[in-house]
Amino acid sequence: MEGCCGMPTEIRFIADVMLGKLATWLRLLGCDVEYFPQITDDDLVERASRSGRVILTRDTELIRRRKVRDNQFFVRGDGYRDQLRQVAERFSIEPWGRILTRCLRCNETLEAIDRSAVRDRVPPYVFETQPNFWTCNRCGRVYWRGTHHDKSLAEIREIFRPRDDLRPEG
Ligand SMILES: [Zn+2]
């Protein structure tokens, strides 16, 4: 795990069933976020305490549990943009620090993979035009900086645009 970008210790999260979209966006920023769409509250709490993860939750019942009280963050926003901003602020997550370093599907850290190894695993056009590839060792998905990334990055830029950014041009 590379620690080059000013994130002191990596905070690990587990998101409750209502926060799937937030989990994916946090993974896009490179955060370690477990998410299980079907998990019960009991299992969620158990898993969090066993693995030392902070529970991200929208569930007011859940945060009253004794085992959970010191180990949760209640997410207030309804939309993932507000939620993402809120979590990043609370845990001092630098949005660009580790962006695109984690598999969005299974939360594994991505590893650089030799271009020659992906020839048969990506569309020919992508292979011809992309210099760098990464892969997830769990699901085998191959990542590259493509159009999809550009859209995500534009969205991140918008979400984290300084709110007081009203300086006149020039
Ligand atoms: Zn994966």
PDB file of C-alpha atoms in Angstrom, residues 17-127:
ATOM      1  CA  VAL A  17     -26.908  -1.526   2.974  1.00  0.00           C
ATOM      2  CA  MET A  18     -28.305   1.912   2.164  1.00  0.00           C
ATOM      3  CA  LEU A  19     -24.966   3.369   1.133  1.00  0.00           C
ATOM      4  CA  GLY A  20     -23.875   1.331  -1.864  1.00  0.00           C
ATOM      5  CA  LYS A  21     -23.380   4.300  -4.097  1.00  0.00           C
ATOM      6  CA  LEU A  22     -21.345   6.153  -1.489  1.00  0.00           C
ATOM      7  CA  ALA A  23     -19.203   3.028  -1.043  1.00  0.00           C
ATOM      8  CA  THR A  24     -18.420   2.952  -4.762  1.00  0.00           C
ATOM      9  CA  TRP A  25     -17.480   6.619  -4.874  1.00  0.00           C
ATOM     10  CA  LEU A  26     -15.262   6.257  -1.828  1.00  0.00           C
ATOM     11  CA  ARG A  27     -13.550   3.333  -3.530  1.00  0.00           C
ATOM     12  CA  LEU A  28     -13.020   5.531  -6.551  1.00  0.00           C
ATOM     13  CA  LEU A  29     -11.106   7.884  -4.249  1.00  0.00           C
ATOM     14  CA  GLY A  30      -9.068   4.891  -3.140  1.00  0.00           C
ATOM     15  CA  CYS A  31     -10.684   4.361   0.257  1.00  0.00           C
ATOM     16  CA  ASP A  32     -11.004   0.902   1.754  1.00  0.00           C
ATOM     17  CA  VAL A  33     -14.783   0.391   2.032  1.00  0.00           C
ATOM     18  CA  GLU A  34     -16.484  -2.928   2.499  1.00  0.00           C
ATOM     19  CA  TYR A  35     -20.052  -3.159   1.290  1.00  0.00           C
ATOM     20  CA  PHE A  36     -22.472  -6.065   1.314  1.00  0.00           C
ATOM     21  CA  PRO A  37     -25.890  -5.317  -0.168  1.00  0.00           C
ATOM     22  CA  GLN A  38     -27.581  -8.126   1.807  1.00  0.00           C
ATOM     23  CA  ILE A  39     -25.832  -7.948   5.175  1.00  0.00           C
ATOM     24  CA  THR A  40     -27.916  -7.959   8.366  1.00  0.00           C
ATOM     25  CA  ASP A  41     -27.334  -5.310  11.017  1.00  0.00           C
ATOM     26  CA  ASP A  42     -25.954  -7.930  13.400  1.00  0.00           C
ATOM     27  CA  ASP A  43     -23.427  -9.160  10.874  1.00  0.00           C
ATOM     28  CA  LEU A  44     -22.482  -5.611   9.936  1.00  0.00           C
ATOM     29  CA  VAL A  45     -21.790  -4.685  13.544  1.00  0.00           C
ATOM     30  CA  GLU A  46     -19.906  -7.902  14.199  1.00  0.00           C
ATOM     31  CA  ARG A  47     -17.770  -7.551  11.098  1.00  0.00           C
ATOM     32  CA  ALA A  48     -16.997  -3.906  11.837  1.00  0.00           C
ATOM     33  CA  SER A  49     -15.852  -4.560  15.381  1.00  0.00           C
ATOM     34  CA  ARG A  50     -13.830  -7.618  14.384  1.00  0.00           C
ATOM     35  CA  SER A  51     -11.995  -5.791  11.611  1.00  0.00           C
ATOM     36  CA  GLY A  52     -11.757  -2.352  13.210  1.00  0.00           C
ATOM     37  CA  ARG A  53     -13.788  -0.655  10.521  1.00  0.00           C
ATOM     38  CA  VAL A  54     -15.844   2.490  10.950  1.00  0.00           C
ATOM     39  CA  ILE A  55     -19.495   1.914  10.087  1.00  0.00           C
ATOM     40  CA  LEU A  56     -20.920   4.415   7.658  1.00  0.00           C
ATOM     41  CA  THR A  57     -24.639   4.412   8.210  1.00  0.00           C
ATOM     42  CA  ARG A  58     -27.945   6.188   7.642  1.00  0.00           C
ATOM     43  CA  ASP A  59     -29.634   4.033  10.261  1.00  0.00           C
ATOM     44  CA  THR A  60     -30.614   5.868  13.449  1.00  0.00           C
ATOM     45  CA  GLU A  61     -31.458   2.585  15.204  1.00  0.00           C
ATOM     46  CA  LEU A  62     -28.073   1.127  14.444  1.00  0.00           C
ATOM     47  CA  ILE A  63     -26.056   3.975  15.928  1.00  0.00           C
ATOM     48  CA  ARG A  64     -27.794   3.531  19.295  1.00  0.00           C
ATOM     49  CA  ARG A  65     -26.330   0.095  19.771  1.00  0.00           C
ATOM     50  CA  ARG A  66     -23.732  -0.111  22.481  1.00  0.00           C
ATOM     51  CA  LYS A  67     -21.141  -1.848  20.340  1.00  0.00           C
ATOM     52  CA  VAL A  68     -21.517   0.726  17.611  1.00  0.00           C
ATOM     53  CA  ARG A  69     -21.509   4.036  19.383  1.00  0.00           C
ATOM     54  CA  ASP A  70     -17.797   4.807  19.143  1.00  0.00           C
ATOM     55  CA  ASN A  71     -17.329   3.173  15.855  1.00  0.00           C
ATOM     56  CA  GLN A  72     -19.742   4.788  13.468  1.00  0.00           C
ATOM     57  CA  PHE A  73     -20.291   7.844  11.375  1.00  0.00           C
ATOM     58  CA  PHE A  74     -23.854   8.903  10.726  1.00  0.00           C
ATOM     59  CA  VAL A  75     -24.134  10.040   7.133  1.00  0.00           C
ATOM     60  CA  ARG A  76     -26.585  12.877   6.780  1.00  0.00           C
ATOM     61  CA  GLY A  77     -26.842  13.780   3.125  1.00  0.00           C
ATOM     62  CA  ASP A  78     -29.433  12.104   0.925  1.00  0.00           C
ATOM     63  CA  GLY A  79     -27.442  12.210  -2.278  1.00  0.00           C
ATOM     64  CA  TYR A  80     -24.052  10.581  -2.748  1.00  0.00           C
ATOM     65  CA  ARG A  81     -22.439  13.936  -3.574  1.00  0.00           C
ATOM     66  CA  ASP A  82     -23.293  15.425  -0.183  1.00  0.00           C
ATOM     67  CA  GLN A  83     -22.454  12.154   1.521  1.00  0.00           C
ATOM     68  CA  LEU A  84     -19.082  11.905  -0.146  1.00  0.00           C
ATOM     69  CA  ARG A  85     -18.199  15.481   0.734  1.00  0.00           C
ATOM     70  CA  GLN A  86     -19.269  14.884   4.319  1.00  0.00           C
ATOM     71  CA  VAL A  87     -17.241  11.700   4.819  1.00  0.00           C
ATOM     72  CA  ALA A  88     -14.191  13.227   3.142  1.00  0.00           C
ATOM     73  CA  GLU A  89     -14.378  16.251   5.434  1.00  0.00           C
ATOM     74  CA  ARG A  90     -14.881  14.276   8.607  1.00  0.00           C
ATOM     75  CA  PHE A  91     -12.017  11.860   7.936  1.00  0.00           C
ATOM     76  CA  SER A  92      -9.702  14.297   6.164  1.00  0.00           C
ATOM     77  CA  ILE A  93      -9.713  12.313   2.963  1.00  0.00           C
ATOM     78  CA  GLU A  94      -7.840  14.129   0.254  1.00  0.00           C
ATOM     79  CA  PRO A  95      -9.985  13.464  -2.853  1.00  0.00           C
ATOM     80  CA  TRP A  96      -7.063  13.254  -5.281  1.00  0.00           C
ATOM     81  CA  GLY A  97      -4.602  11.488  -2.969  1.00  0.00           C
ATOM     82  CA  ARG A  98      -5.306   7.914  -4.052  1.00  0.00           C
ATOM     83  CA  ILE A  99      -7.859   8.273  -6.740  1.00  0.00           C
ATOM     84  CA  LEU A 100      -8.327   5.282  -9.085  1.00  0.00           C
ATOM     85  CA  THR A 101      -6.213   2.885  -7.061  1.00  0.00           C
ATOM     86  CA  ARG A 102      -8.928   0.462  -5.989  1.00  0.00           C
ATOM     87  CA  CYS A 103     -11.331  -1.923  -7.685  1.00  0.00           C
ATOM     88  CA  LEU A 104     -14.804  -0.397  -7.649  1.00  0.00           C
ATOM     89  CA  ARG A 105     -16.397  -3.808  -7.644  1.00  0.00           C
ATOM     90  CA  CYS A 106     -14.534  -5.644  -4.906  1.00  0.00           C
ATOM     91  CA  ASN A 107     -12.480  -3.080  -2.971  1.00  0.00           C
ATOM     92  CA  GLU A 108      -9.079  -4.600  -3.748  1.00  0.00           C
ATOM     93  CA  THR A 109      -6.086  -2.380  -4.366  1.00  0.00           C
ATOM     94  CA  LEU A 110      -5.284  -2.311  -8.078  1.00  0.00           C
ATOM     95  CA  GLU A 111      -1.930  -3.414  -9.372  1.00  0.00           C
ATOM     96  CA  ALA A 112      -0.151  -2.242 -12.477  1.00  0.00           C
ATOM     97  CA  ILE A 113      -0.123  -4.909 -15.144  1.00  0.00           C
ATOM     98  CA  ASP A 114       2.105  -5.227 -18.140  1.00  0.00           C
ATOM     99  CA  ARG A 115       0.508  -4.039 -21.360  1.00  0.00           C
ATOM    100  CA  SER A 116       1.328  -7.273 -23.138  1.00  0.00           C
ATOM    101  CA  ALA A 117      -0.680  -9.215 -20.575  1.00  0.00           C
ATOM    102  CA  VAL A 118      -3.958  -7.476 -21.370  1.00  0.00           C
ATOM    103  CA  ARG A 119      -3.959  -7.716 -25.167  1.00  0.00           C
ATOM    104  CA  ASP A 120      -6.751 -10.302 -25.156  1.00  0.00           C
ATOM    105  CA  ARG A 121      -8.577  -8.822 -22.218  1.00  0.00           C
ATOM    106  CA  VAL A 122      -9.439  -5.343 -23.494  1.00  0.00           C
ATOM    107  CA  PRO A 123     -10.962  -4.065 -26.751  1.00  0.00           C
ATOM    108  CA  PRO A 124      -8.375  -3.663 -29.548  1.00  0.00           C
ATOM    109  CA  TYR A 125      -8.848   0.104 -29.728  1.00  0.00           C
ATOM    110  CA  VAL A 126      -8.187   0.447 -26.024  1.00  0.00           C
ATOM    111  CA  PHE A 127      -5.107  -1.710 -26.307  1.00  0.00           C
TER     112      PHE A 127
END
